[in-house]
Amino acid sequence: MDEKKGVYKVRDIKLADAGRRQIEWAESRMPVLMALREKYSKSKPLSGYKIAGCLHVTKETAVLIETLAAAGAEVSWSGCNPLSTNDEVAAALAVGGATQIFAWYGMNVEEFYWCIDRTLDFKPNLTLDDGADLIFTVHNKYPNLAADIIGGTEETTTGVHRLRAMADDGKMMYPVIAVNDAETKWDFDNVYGTGQSTLDGIIRATSVLLAGKNVVVAGYGHCGKGVATRAKGMGANVIVTEVKATAALKATLEGMQVMPMDEAAKVGDIFITATGVKDILVGRHFDSMKDGAIFCNTGHYDCEINIPDLEERSANHRQIRTNCEEYLLSGNRRVYLLAQGRLVNLAAAEGHPSEVMDMSFANQFMSQLRLVRVDKGEEIMERGKVYDIPVEQDQEIAGVKLSTQGFKIDTLTEEQLAYSLDYAAGT
Ligand SMILES: NC(=O)c1ccc[n+]([C@@H]2O[C@H](COP(=O)([O-])OP(=O)(O)OC[C@H]3O[C@@H](n4cnc5c(N)ncnc54)[C@H](O)[C@@H]3O)[C@@H](O)[C@H]2O)c1
């Protein structure tokens, strides 16, 4: 481990060159964020602001961090999952100097929170989260810091759920913007990003053929739909499990089979949980699984697969390949857990492709600017509330993204606009 006290703690600083090449690769595929960097590196609207971030340390996140720094912010960062840090990128960030960085792949839970604590040492006035662990650490451990925090932003569905519950309970001490819920985030990153990278993680960890397999996807929300449709496109027989009737109905109309997990457990070859809810695969499911079954999770936390239940049933387990552990169950059945039940797309692959993170992180960047406007009194936000992304921001980001891809779209004529607002017009 390489450490410079108060500045970085990363796996191996010598990996920096390799990390820098990855960051440059991501930059070349993130035109929206790079255009924002170009625009705001001159006016530096984030000068004087300190941003603590807790979000997967990937090459795309590095582009976000260096964009925040280019716009004048002081930044301090940790990863938001013990198995999602790209050590090469972390080293490049440590050397690059745009941020303090405390992150390495394979840390334990105690180290995970130690890293978050270090990002709070410089007393931030803005927070940026993926899963809300940073915000919760401020509230639970360092509540005295909250008064000087203008606001925060939250990247993922589970984090937004937790924060809305906290706000409803009257416990949240500063405003948070729900970046996840932006159309240009939720409908793209979660669907296309998680869809592709989850299969990428499974393939890297197992090298199995998906065609012809029974792939069980738990949850047919944004992520689940992305995973299911991509698995189907690769020739898998996809089975969806759901608790929400409309989501299950949509799955049937997309040609998926739908059944309860108790039934799916008996026939599935590969299981992917994407619900954000705990205990999707539990003991009785492991009891009925076929020999050779593979299971993994792509939801935010590692509670969707009940690993203690699995361990309780297993005479022994051994590592077969990187991120693939075999558990021996009754009847000599061998089943395989990928990436310790943590986000398989980040732990076993590289997370979402840069192209899709471009829009998510443009939303993050613009939301941090919005919080600065709040600080300057140009917009009012109540402490303790969760705010959505403005519709105009979604359209702006999508418009820039389209133009960088060389696409143009039509504009409503004045007559069309008037017609669309005219409630009296009929046949
Ligand atoms: N892997 C990644 O990189 C990545 C990216 C984005 C989001 N996420 C995480 O993925 C999870 C899902 O996010 P989303 O945006 O798809 O949420 P979503 O709300 O759009 O969908 C979740 C779906 O799961 C269903 N569900 C809930 N409990 C269930 C149960 N017991 N059995 C079956 N289905 C159930 C819900 O009805 C819903 O349709 C969250 O934890 C989110 O934070 C992960």
GROMACS .gro file of C-alpha atoms and ligand atoms in nm:
model
  471
    1MET     CA    1   0.000   0.000   0.000
    2ASP     CA    2   0.130   0.350  -0.079
    3GLU     CA    3   0.034   0.635   0.150
    4LYS     CA    4   0.102   1.007   0.178
    5LYS     CA    5  -0.071   1.116   0.495
    6GLY     CA    6  -0.373   1.337   0.433
    7VAL     CA    7  -0.323   1.321   0.057
    8TYR     CA    8  -0.362   0.964  -0.064
    9LYS     CA    9  -0.368   0.600   0.027
   10VAL     CA   10  -0.372   0.371  -0.277
   11ARG     CA   11  -0.259   0.020  -0.366
   12ASP     CA   12   0.052   0.101  -0.570
   13ILE     CA   13   0.157   0.443  -0.689
   14LYS     CA   14   0.366   0.286  -0.967
   15LEU     CA   15   0.042   0.196  -1.149
   16ALA     CA   16  -0.016   0.565  -1.224
   17ASP     CA   17   0.097   0.564  -1.588
   18ALA     CA   18  -0.136   0.278  -1.677
   19GLY     CA   19  -0.416   0.458  -1.493
   20ARG     CA   20  -0.352   0.782  -1.680
   21ARG     CA   21  -0.386   0.604  -2.016
   22GLN     CA   22  -0.722   0.464  -1.901
   23ILE     CA   23  -0.840   0.810  -1.794
   24GLU     CA   24  -0.742   0.952  -2.133
   25TRP     CA   25  -0.937   0.670  -2.302
   26ALA     CA   26  -1.245   0.763  -2.095
   27GLU     CA   27  -1.200   1.135  -2.169
   28SER     CA   28  -1.214   1.062  -2.542
   29ARG     CA   29  -1.557   0.902  -2.491
   30MET     CA   30  -1.708   1.159  -2.256
   31PRO     CA   31  -1.765   1.464  -2.478
   32VAL     CA   32  -2.042   1.621  -2.268
   33LEU     CA   33  -1.837   1.625  -1.948
   34MET     CA   34  -1.527   1.738  -2.137
   35ALA     CA   35  -1.723   2.028  -2.290
   36LEU     CA   36  -1.829   2.128  -1.937
   37ARG     CA   37  -1.463   2.109  -1.829
   38GLU     CA   38  -1.362   2.333  -2.118
   39LYS     CA   39  -1.636   2.583  -2.039
   40TYR     CA   40  -1.590   2.607  -1.661
   41SER     CA   41  -1.213   2.578  -1.635
   42LYS     CA   42  -1.199   2.944  -1.734
   43SER     CA   43  -1.461   3.091  -1.497
   44LYS     CA   44  -1.386   2.842  -1.215
   45PRO     CA   45  -1.728   2.862  -1.042
   46LEU     CA   46  -1.624   2.598  -0.786
   47SER     CA   47  -1.329   2.801  -0.653
   48GLY     CA   48  -1.336   2.814  -0.276
   49TYR     CA   49  -1.557   2.503  -0.250
   50LYS     CA   50  -1.447   2.170  -0.101
   51ILE     CA   51  -1.615   1.859  -0.239
   52ALA     CA   52  -1.596   1.524  -0.062
   53GLY     CA   53  -1.690   1.239  -0.295
   54CYS     CA   54  -1.772   0.875  -0.231
   55LEU     CA   55  -1.822   0.703  -0.564
   56HIS     CA   56  -1.665   0.404  -0.744
   57VAL     CA   57  -1.308   0.494  -0.842
   58THR     CA   58  -1.317   0.415  -1.213
   59LYS     CA   59  -1.162   0.585  -1.513
   60GLU     CA   60  -1.492   0.770  -1.574
   61THR     CA   61  -1.505   0.893  -1.214
   62ALA     CA   62  -1.151   1.024  -1.261
   63VAL     CA   63  -1.279   1.236  -1.550
   64LEU     CA   64  -1.550   1.375  -1.321
   65ILE     CA   65  -1.304   1.445  -1.039
   66GLU     CA   66  -1.060   1.623  -1.268
   67THR     CA   67  -1.347   1.825  -1.417
   68LEU     CA   68  -1.459   1.936  -1.070
   69ALA     CA   69  -1.098   2.034  -0.992
   70ALA     CA   70  -1.062   2.216  -1.325
   71ALA     CA   71  -1.368   2.421  -1.230
   72GLY     CA   72  -1.184   2.528  -0.915
   73ALA     CA   73  -1.297   2.279  -0.649
   74GLU     CA   74  -1.075   2.122  -0.386
   75VAL     CA   75  -1.165   1.754  -0.391
   76SER     CA   76  -1.123   1.456  -0.160
   77TRP     CA   77  -1.243   1.110  -0.266
   78SER     CA   78  -1.309   0.753  -0.155
   79GLY     CA   79  -1.466   0.457  -0.334
   80CYS     CA   80  -1.825   0.360  -0.253
   81ASN     CA   81  -1.771  -0.015  -0.262
   82PRO     CA   82  -1.485  -0.228  -0.127
   83LEU     CA   83  -1.453  -0.413  -0.459
   84SER     CA   84  -1.499  -0.142  -0.719
   85THR     CA   85  -1.178   0.061  -0.715
   86ASN     CA   86  -0.956   0.049  -1.022
   87ASP     CA   87  -0.611   0.059  -0.856
   88GLU     CA   88  -0.441   0.197  -1.167
   89VAL     CA   89  -0.685   0.487  -1.183
   90ALA     CA   90  -0.652   0.552  -0.808
   91ALA     CA   91  -0.274   0.575  -0.850
   92ALA     CA   92  -0.308   0.815  -1.144
   93LEU     CA   93  -0.538   1.036  -0.938
   94ALA     CA   94  -0.292   1.033  -0.649
   95VAL     CA   95  -0.009   1.142  -0.878
   96GLY     CA   96  -0.226   1.385  -1.077
   97GLY     CA   97  -0.295   1.595  -0.770
   98ALA     CA   98  -0.650   1.702  -0.859
   99THR     CA   99  -0.783   1.526  -0.551
  100GLN     CA  100  -0.696   1.360  -0.225
  101ILE     CA  101  -0.772   0.993  -0.283
  102PHE     CA  102  -0.825   0.708  -0.038
  103ALA     CA  103  -0.923   0.392  -0.226
  104TRP     CA  104  -0.799   0.048  -0.321
  105TYR     CA  105  -0.958  -0.272  -0.452
  106GLY     CA  106  -1.033  -0.540  -0.192
  107MET     CA  107  -1.048  -0.327   0.122
  108ASN     CA  108  -1.241  -0.456   0.423
  109VAL     CA  109  -1.542  -0.282   0.575
  110GLU     CA  110  -1.340  -0.111   0.846
  111GLU     CA  111  -1.098   0.030   0.584
  112PHE     CA  112  -1.395   0.138   0.372
  113TYR     CA  113  -1.523   0.365   0.648
  114TRP     CA  114  -1.170   0.479   0.736
  115CYS     CA  115  -1.140   0.609   0.379
  116ILE     CA  116  -1.471   0.796   0.404
  117ASP     CA  117  -1.354   0.950   0.733
  118ARG     CA  118  -1.036   1.076   0.563
  119THR     CA  119  -1.238   1.257   0.295
  120LEU     CA  120  -1.418   1.442   0.572
  121ASP     CA  121  -1.095   1.557   0.738
  122PHE     CA  122  -1.081   1.867   0.518
  123LYS     CA  123  -1.433   1.968   0.627
  124PRO     CA  124  -1.614   1.972   0.292
  125ASN     CA  125  -1.895   2.210   0.208
  126LEU     CA  126  -2.038   1.991  -0.069
  127THR     CA  127  -2.082   1.612  -0.080
  128LEU     CA  128  -2.118   1.376  -0.375
  129ASP     CA  129  -2.241   1.025  -0.304
  130ASP     CA  130  -2.322   0.692  -0.465
  131GLY     CA  131  -2.527   0.496  -0.212
  132ALA     CA  132  -2.539   0.769   0.056
  133ASP     CA  133  -2.266   0.620   0.279
  134LEU     CA  134  -2.084   0.954   0.291
  135ILE     CA  135  -2.397   1.148   0.384
  136PHE     CA  136  -2.482   0.890   0.649
  137THR     CA  137  -2.129   0.911   0.790
  138VAL     CA  138  -2.166   1.290   0.819
  139HIS     CA  139  -2.503   1.253   0.992
  140ASN     CA  140  -2.414   0.965   1.222
  141LYS     CA  141  -2.051   1.031   1.307
  142TYR     CA  142  -1.973   1.394   1.229
  143PRO     CA  143  -2.306   1.584   1.262
  144ASN     CA  144  -2.112   1.899   1.353
  145LEU     CA  145  -1.988   1.911   0.991
  146ALA     CA  146  -2.341   1.930   0.850
  147ALA     CA  147  -2.399   2.296   0.933
  148ASP     CA  148  -2.125   2.402   0.691
  149ILE     CA  149  -2.238   2.168   0.414
  150ILE     CA  150  -2.438   2.351   0.150
  151GLY     CA  151  -2.579   2.034  -0.002
  152GLY     CA  152  -2.506   1.701  -0.163
  153THR     CA  153  -2.576   1.498  -0.474
  154GLU     CA  154  -2.669   1.128  -0.492
  155GLU     CA  155  -2.592   0.898  -0.782
  156THR     CA  156  -2.791   0.578  -0.737
  157THR     CA  157  -3.143   0.441  -0.683
  158THR     CA  158  -3.068   0.283  -0.347
  159GLY     CA  159  -2.903   0.602  -0.220
  160VAL     CA  160  -3.201   0.812  -0.327
  161HIS     CA  161  -3.441   0.568  -0.156
  162ARG     CA  162  -3.241   0.590   0.167
  163LEU     CA  163  -3.224   0.969   0.152
  164ARG     CA  164  -3.594   1.017   0.077
  165ALA     CA  165  -3.672   0.792   0.378
  166MET     CA  166  -3.434   0.996   0.592
  167ALA     CA  167  -3.587   1.325   0.469
  168ASP     CA  168  -3.941   1.193   0.538
  169ASP     CA  169  -3.825   1.111   0.888
  170GLY     CA  170  -3.710   1.472   0.932
  171LYS     CA  171  -3.352   1.358   0.995
  172MET     CA  172  -3.168   1.502   0.696
  173MET     CA  173  -2.956   1.805   0.778
  174TYR     CA  174  -2.891   1.948   0.430
  175PRO     CA  175  -3.051   1.938   0.084
  176VAL     CA  176  -2.964   1.664  -0.163
  177ILE     CA  177  -3.014   1.649  -0.538
  178ALA     CA  178  -3.132   1.310  -0.669
  179VAL     CA  179  -2.905   1.278  -0.972
  180ASN     CA  180  -3.020   0.917  -1.018
  181ASP     CA  181  -3.373   1.027  -1.100
  182ALA     CA  182  -3.272   1.242  -1.398
  183GLU     CA  183  -3.399   1.096  -1.724
  184THR     CA  184  -3.047   1.123  -1.870
  185LYS     CA  185  -2.920   0.913  -1.578
  186TRP     CA  186  -3.181   0.657  -1.474
  187ASP     CA  187  -3.304   0.572  -1.824
  188PHE     CA  188  -2.954   0.538  -1.971
  189ASP     CA  189  -2.688   0.454  -1.710
  190ASN     CA  190  -2.903   0.202  -1.521
  191VAL     CA  191  -3.055   0.046  -1.834
  192TYR     CA  192  -2.777   0.042  -2.095
  193GLY     CA  193  -2.479   0.078  -1.862
  194THR     CA  194  -2.578  -0.184  -1.606
  195GLY     CA  195  -2.727  -0.399  -1.881
  196GLN     CA  196  -2.402  -0.432  -2.072
  197SER     CA  197  -2.150  -0.420  -1.789
  198THR     CA  198  -2.330  -0.678  -1.574
  199LEU     CA  199  -2.305  -0.934  -1.853
  200ASP     CA  200  -1.945  -0.823  -1.907
  201GLY     CA  201  -1.871  -0.897  -1.539
  202ILE     CA  202  -2.037  -1.240  -1.555
  203ILE     CA  203  -1.849  -1.334  -1.870
  204ARG     CA  204  -1.512  -1.215  -1.733
  205ALA     CA  205  -1.568  -1.410  -1.410
  206THR     CA  206  -1.693  -1.732  -1.573
  207SER     CA  207  -1.642  -1.731  -1.952
  208VAL     CA  208  -1.974  -1.918  -1.984
  209LEU     CA  209  -2.189  -1.915  -2.295
  210LEU     CA  210  -2.510  -1.721  -2.236
  211ALA     CA  211  -2.695  -1.855  -2.540
  212GLY     CA  212  -2.936  -2.130  -2.442
  213LYS     CA  213  -2.897  -2.071  -2.068
  214ASN     CA  214  -3.186  -2.000  -1.832
  215VAL     CA  215  -3.092  -1.658  -1.701
  216VAL     CA  216  -3.300  -1.546  -1.404
  217VAL     CA  217  -3.315  -1.169  -1.349
  218ALA     CA  218  -3.461  -1.056  -1.017
  219GLY     CA  219  -3.620  -0.714  -1.055
  220TYR     CA  220  -3.740  -0.569  -1.385
  221GLY     CA  221  -3.679  -0.205  -1.304
  222HIS     CA  222  -3.423   0.008  -1.486
  223CYS     CA  223  -3.119  -0.214  -1.424
  224GLY     CA  224  -3.308  -0.543  -1.447
  225LYS     CA  225  -3.468  -0.451  -1.777
  226GLY     CA  226  -3.128  -0.360  -1.921
  227VAL     CA  227  -2.974  -0.686  -1.803
  228ALA     CA  228  -3.270  -0.900  -1.915
  229THR     CA  229  -3.301  -0.754  -2.264
  230ARG     CA  230  -2.928  -0.784  -2.327
  231ALA     CA  231  -2.917  -1.144  -2.202
  232LYS     CA  232  -3.213  -1.221  -2.430
  233GLY     CA  233  -3.029  -1.060  -2.719
  234MET     CA  234  -2.742  -1.300  -2.657
  235GLY     CA  235  -2.972  -1.599  -2.687
  236ALA     CA  236  -3.054  -1.669  -2.322
  237ASN     CA  237  -3.398  -1.783  -2.207
  238VAL     CA  238  -3.472  -1.504  -1.966
  239ILE     CA  239  -3.689  -1.553  -1.658
  240VAL     CA  240  -3.790  -1.246  -1.457
  241THR     CA  241  -3.894  -1.240  -1.092
  242GLU     CA  242  -4.079  -0.934  -0.964
  243VAL     CA  243  -4.298  -0.805  -0.682
  244LYS     CA  244  -4.455  -0.524  -0.884
  245ALA     CA  245  -4.735  -0.636  -1.119
  246THR     CA  246  -4.681  -0.365  -1.382
  247ALA     CA  247  -4.307  -0.436  -1.404
  248ALA     CA  248  -4.375  -0.810  -1.438
  249LEU     CA  249  -4.638  -0.741  -1.704
  250LYS     CA  250  -4.391  -0.532  -1.904
  251ALA     CA  251  -4.144  -0.821  -1.887
  252THR     CA  252  -4.401  -1.064  -2.030
  253LEU     CA  253  -4.468  -0.825  -2.321
  254GLU     CA  254  -4.094  -0.815  -2.391
  255GLY     CA  255  -4.100  -1.192  -2.427
  256MET     CA  256  -3.962  -1.286  -2.086
  257GLN     CA  257  -4.103  -1.562  -1.868
  258VAL     CA  258  -4.220  -1.448  -1.526
  259MET     CA  259  -4.240  -1.665  -1.215
  260PRO     CA  260  -4.170  -1.646  -0.841
  261MET     CA  261  -3.811  -1.703  -0.731
  262ASP     CA  262  -3.909  -2.027  -0.554
  263GLU     CA  263  -3.985  -2.173  -0.900
  264ALA     CA  264  -3.709  -1.996  -1.089
  265ALA     CA  265  -3.451  -2.125  -0.840
  266LYS     CA  266  -3.511  -2.482  -0.964
  267VAL     CA  267  -3.451  -2.410  -1.332
  268GLY     CA  268  -3.205  -2.120  -1.347
  269ASP     CA  269  -2.850  -2.158  -1.478
  270ILE     CA  270  -2.745  -1.799  -1.403
  271PHE     CA  271  -2.912  -1.569  -1.148
  272ILE     CA  272  -2.869  -1.192  -1.143
  273THR     CA  273  -3.023  -0.982  -0.865
  274ALA     CA  274  -3.106  -0.620  -0.953
  275THR     CA  275  -3.365  -0.509  -0.699
  276GLY     CA  276  -3.196  -0.292  -0.433
  277VAL     CA  277  -3.375  -0.514  -0.177
  278LYS     CA  278  -3.224  -0.772   0.061
  279ASP     CA  279  -3.270  -1.152   0.068
  280ILE     CA  280  -3.365  -1.212  -0.294
  281LEU     CA  281  -3.172  -1.541  -0.294
  282VAL     CA  282  -3.187  -1.718   0.044
  283GLY     CA  283  -3.132  -2.064   0.188
  284ARG     CA  284  -3.434  -2.240   0.039
  285HIS     CA  285  -3.332  -2.117  -0.308
  286PHE     CA  286  -2.981  -2.259  -0.270
  287ASP     CA  287  -3.141  -2.586  -0.156
  288SER     CA  288  -3.329  -2.622  -0.483
  289MET     CA  289  -3.067  -2.496  -0.729
  290LYS     CA  290  -2.921  -2.718  -1.001
  291ASP     CA  291  -2.561  -2.837  -0.997
  292GLY     CA  292  -2.354  -2.570  -1.175
  293ALA     CA  293  -2.583  -2.275  -1.101
  294ILE     CA  294  -2.408  -1.936  -1.105
  295PHE     CA  295  -2.538  -1.634  -0.915
  296CYS     CA  296  -2.438  -1.271  -0.879
  297ASN     CA  297  -2.572  -0.931  -0.781
  298THR     CA  298  -2.576  -0.599  -0.961
  299GLY     CA  299  -2.779  -0.403  -0.704
  300HIS     CA  300  -2.598  -0.148  -0.489
  301TYR     CA  301  -2.544  -0.350  -0.172
  302ASP     CA  302  -2.426  -0.706  -0.117
  303CYS     CA  303  -2.738  -0.807   0.077
  304GLU     CA  304  -2.946  -0.930  -0.219
  305ILE     CA  305  -2.781  -1.273  -0.200
  306ASN     CA  306  -2.786  -1.408   0.155
  307ILE     CA  307  -2.426  -1.526   0.180
  308PRO     CA  308  -2.448  -1.642   0.545
  309ASP     CA  309  -2.732  -1.878   0.435
  310LEU     CA  310  -2.507  -2.009   0.158
  311GLU     CA  311  -2.208  -2.056   0.386
  312GLU     CA  312  -2.421  -2.233   0.645
  313ARG     CA  313  -2.517  -2.492   0.383
  314SER     CA  314  -2.180  -2.544   0.229
  315ALA     CA  315  -1.938  -2.811   0.345
  316ASN     CA  316  -1.656  -2.617   0.185
  317HIS     CA  317  -1.586  -2.357  -0.077
  318ARG     CA  318  -1.290  -2.269  -0.291
  319GLN     CA  319  -1.193  -2.004  -0.543
  320ILE     CA  320  -1.219  -2.135  -0.897
  321ARG     CA  321  -1.126  -1.822  -1.092
  322THR     CA  322  -1.092  -1.454  -1.009
  323ASN     CA  323  -1.430  -1.341  -0.874
  324CYS     CA  324  -1.578  -1.691  -0.895
  325GLU     CA  325  -1.616  -1.905  -0.583
  326GLU     CA  326  -1.750  -2.258  -0.582
  327TYR     CA  327  -1.969  -2.375  -0.292
  328LEU     CA  328  -2.033  -2.745  -0.239
  329LEU     CA  329  -2.393  -2.810  -0.139
  330SER     CA  330  -2.596  -3.119  -0.047
  331GLY     CA  331  -2.622  -3.389  -0.314
  332ASN     CA  332  -2.274  -3.297  -0.440
  333ARG     CA  333  -2.412  -2.990  -0.613
  334ARG     CA  334  -2.160  -2.718  -0.695
  335VAL     CA  335  -2.288  -2.362  -0.717
  336TYR     CA  336  -2.090  -2.047  -0.796
  337LEU     CA  337  -2.102  -1.705  -0.632
  338LEU     CA  338  -1.948  -1.420  -0.830
  339ALA     CA  339  -1.767  -1.118  -0.685
  340GLN     CA  340  -1.868  -1.200  -0.326
  341GLY     CA  341  -2.220  -1.082  -0.401
  342ARG     CA  342  -2.102  -0.726  -0.465
  343LEU     CA  343  -2.187  -0.528  -0.781
  344VAL     CA  344  -2.063  -0.777  -1.040
  345ASN     CA  345  -2.022  -0.517  -1.313
  346LEU     CA  346  -1.776  -0.314  -1.106
  347ALA     CA  347  -1.608  -0.591  -0.908
  348ALA     CA  348  -1.554  -0.830  -1.199
  349ALA     CA  349  -1.551  -0.582  -1.489
  350GLU     CA  350  -1.496  -0.207  -1.526
  351GLY     CA  351  -1.840  -0.069  -1.449
  352HIS     CA  352  -2.043   0.117  -1.706
  353PRO     CA  353  -1.893   0.221  -2.038
  354SER     CA  354  -1.763   0.578  -2.052
  355GLU     CA  355  -2.021   0.685  -2.309
  356VAL     CA  356  -2.308   0.638  -2.065
  357MET     CA  357  -2.126   0.774  -1.759
  358ASP     CA  358  -2.073   1.089  -1.965
  359MET     CA  359  -2.437   1.185  -1.908
  360SER     CA  360  -2.458   1.068  -1.545
  361PHE     CA  361  -2.152   1.269  -1.452
  362ALA     CA  362  -2.258   1.574  -1.653
  363ASN     CA  363  -2.564   1.566  -1.425
  364GLN     CA  364  -2.341   1.534  -1.119
  365PHE     CA  365  -2.124   1.825  -1.229
  366MET     CA  366  -2.420   2.052  -1.311
  367SER     CA  367  -2.585   1.962  -0.980
  368GLN     CA  368  -2.274   2.064  -0.787
  369LEU     CA  369  -2.284   2.398  -0.974
  370ARG     CA  370  -2.649   2.429  -0.876
  371LEU     CA  371  -2.558   2.386  -0.509
  372VAL     CA  372  -2.308   2.670  -0.547
  373ARG     CA  373  -2.593   2.883  -0.683
  374VAL     CA  374  -2.787   2.793  -0.370
  375ASP     CA  375  -2.491   2.908  -0.161
  376LYS     CA  376  -2.490   3.238  -0.348
  377GLY     CA  377  -2.862   3.285  -0.286
  378GLU     CA  378  -2.948   3.251  -0.657
  379GLU     CA  379  -3.172   2.952  -0.586
  380ILE     CA  380  -3.342   2.845  -0.264
  381MET     CA  381  -3.330   2.491  -0.129
  382GLU     CA  382  -3.465   2.381   0.206
  383ARG     CA  383  -3.229   2.186   0.429
  384GLY     CA  384  -3.358   1.834   0.476
  385LYS     CA  385  -3.523   1.799   0.135
  386VAL     CA  386  -3.446   1.588  -0.171
  387TYR     CA  387  -3.457   1.777  -0.502
  388ASP     CA  388  -3.499   1.651  -0.859
  389ILE     CA  389  -3.294   1.748  -1.161
  390PRO     CA  390  -3.470   2.019  -1.367
  391VAL     CA  391  -3.627   1.893  -1.692
  392GLU     CA  392  -3.430   2.157  -1.887
  393GLN     CA  393  -3.102   2.006  -1.762
  394ASP     CA  394  -3.203   1.664  -1.895
  395GLN     CA  395  -3.290   1.809  -2.235
  396GLU     CA  396  -2.969   2.012  -2.248
  397ILE     CA  397  -2.749   1.713  -2.166
  398ALA     CA  398  -2.932   1.485  -2.411
  399GLY     CA  399  -2.912   1.754  -2.680
  400VAL     CA  400  -2.536   1.798  -2.640
  401LYS     CA  401  -2.490   1.419  -2.635
  402LEU     CA  402  -2.688   1.382  -2.957
  403SER     CA  403  -2.493   1.655  -3.131
  404THR     CA  404  -2.159   1.498  -3.031
  405GLN     CA  405  -2.286   1.181  -3.199
  406GLY     CA  406  -2.363   1.379  -3.513
  407PHE     CA  407  -2.742   1.356  -3.479
  408LYS     CA  408  -2.986   1.642  -3.532
  409ILE     CA  409  -3.351   1.654  -3.429
  410ASP     CA  410  -3.652   1.858  -3.531
  411THR     CA  411  -3.793   2.158  -3.345
  412LEU     CA  412  -4.164   2.222  -3.295
  413THR     CA  413  -4.296   2.487  -3.532
  414GLU     CA  414  -4.496   2.771  -3.374
  415GLU     CA  415  -4.814   2.616  -3.514
  416GLN     CA  416  -4.725   2.275  -3.367
  417LEU     CA  417  -4.651   2.430  -3.031
  418ALA     CA  418  -4.982   2.616  -3.034
  419TYR     CA  419  -5.161   2.294  -3.138
  420SER     CA  420  -4.999   2.093  -2.861
  421LEU     CA  421  -5.126   2.346  -2.606
  422ASP     CA  422  -5.473   2.383  -2.759
  423TYR     CA  423  -5.708   2.169  -2.552
  424ALA     CA  424  -6.006   2.262  -2.774
  425ALA     CA  425  -5.866   2.116  -3.098
  426GLY     CA  426  -6.030   1.785  -3.196
  427THR     CA  427  -6.096   1.583  -3.510
  428LIG     N1  428  -2.454  -0.219  -1.088
  428LIG     C1  429  -2.454  -0.088  -1.106
  428LIG     O1  430  -2.358  -0.029  -1.154
  428LIG     C2  431  -2.577  -0.012  -1.073
  428LIG     C3  432  -2.613   0.101  -1.147
  428LIG     C4  433  -2.730   0.169  -1.115
  428LIG     C5  434  -2.809   0.124  -1.010
  428LIG     N2  435  -2.767   0.016  -0.936
  428LIG     C6  436  -2.847  -0.036  -0.823
  428LIG     O2  437  -2.933  -0.139  -0.875
  428LIG     C7  438  -3.049  -0.153  -0.793
  428LIG     C8  439  -3.174  -0.141  -0.879
  428LIG     O3  440  -3.179  -0.010  -0.935
  428LIG     P1  441  -3.292   0.029  -1.043
  428LIG     O4  442  -3.260   0.166  -1.087
  428LIG     O5  443  -3.311  -0.079  -1.140
  428LIG     O6  444  -3.421   0.034  -0.944
  428LIG     P2  445  -3.574   0.029  -0.991
  428LIG     O7  446  -3.651   0.084  -0.875
  428LIG     O8  447  -3.591   0.089  -1.124
  428LIG     O9  448  -3.604  -0.129  -1.004
  428LIG     C9  449  -3.601  -0.220  -0.898
  428LIG    C10  450  -3.704  -0.329  -0.931
  428LIG    O10  451  -3.689  -0.437  -0.837
  428LIG    C11  452  -3.817  -0.483  -0.805
  428LIG     N3  453  -3.815  -0.557  -0.678
  428LIG    C12  454  -3.815  -0.507  -0.552
  428LIG     N4  455  -3.815  -0.608  -0.462
  428LIG    C13  456  -3.814  -0.723  -0.534
  428LIG    C14  457  -3.814  -0.861  -0.497
  428LIG     N5  458  -3.818  -0.900  -0.369
  428LIG     N6  459  -3.814  -0.953  -0.597
  428LIG    C15  460  -3.814  -0.915  -0.727
  428LIG     N7  461  -3.813  -0.786  -0.767
  428LIG    C16  462  -3.814  -0.692  -0.671
  428LIG    C17  463  -3.902  -0.357  -0.798
  428LIG    O11  464  -4.042  -0.387  -0.810
  428LIG    C18  465  -3.849  -0.279  -0.917
  428LIG    O12  466  -3.922  -0.307  -1.037
  428LIG    C19  467  -3.034  -0.042  -0.688
  428LIG    O13  468  -2.972  -0.096  -0.574
  428LIG    C20  469  -2.942   0.058  -0.754
  428LIG    O14  470  -2.880   0.143  -0.662
  428LIG    C21  471  -2.657  -0.054  -0.967
   0.00000   0.00000   0.00000
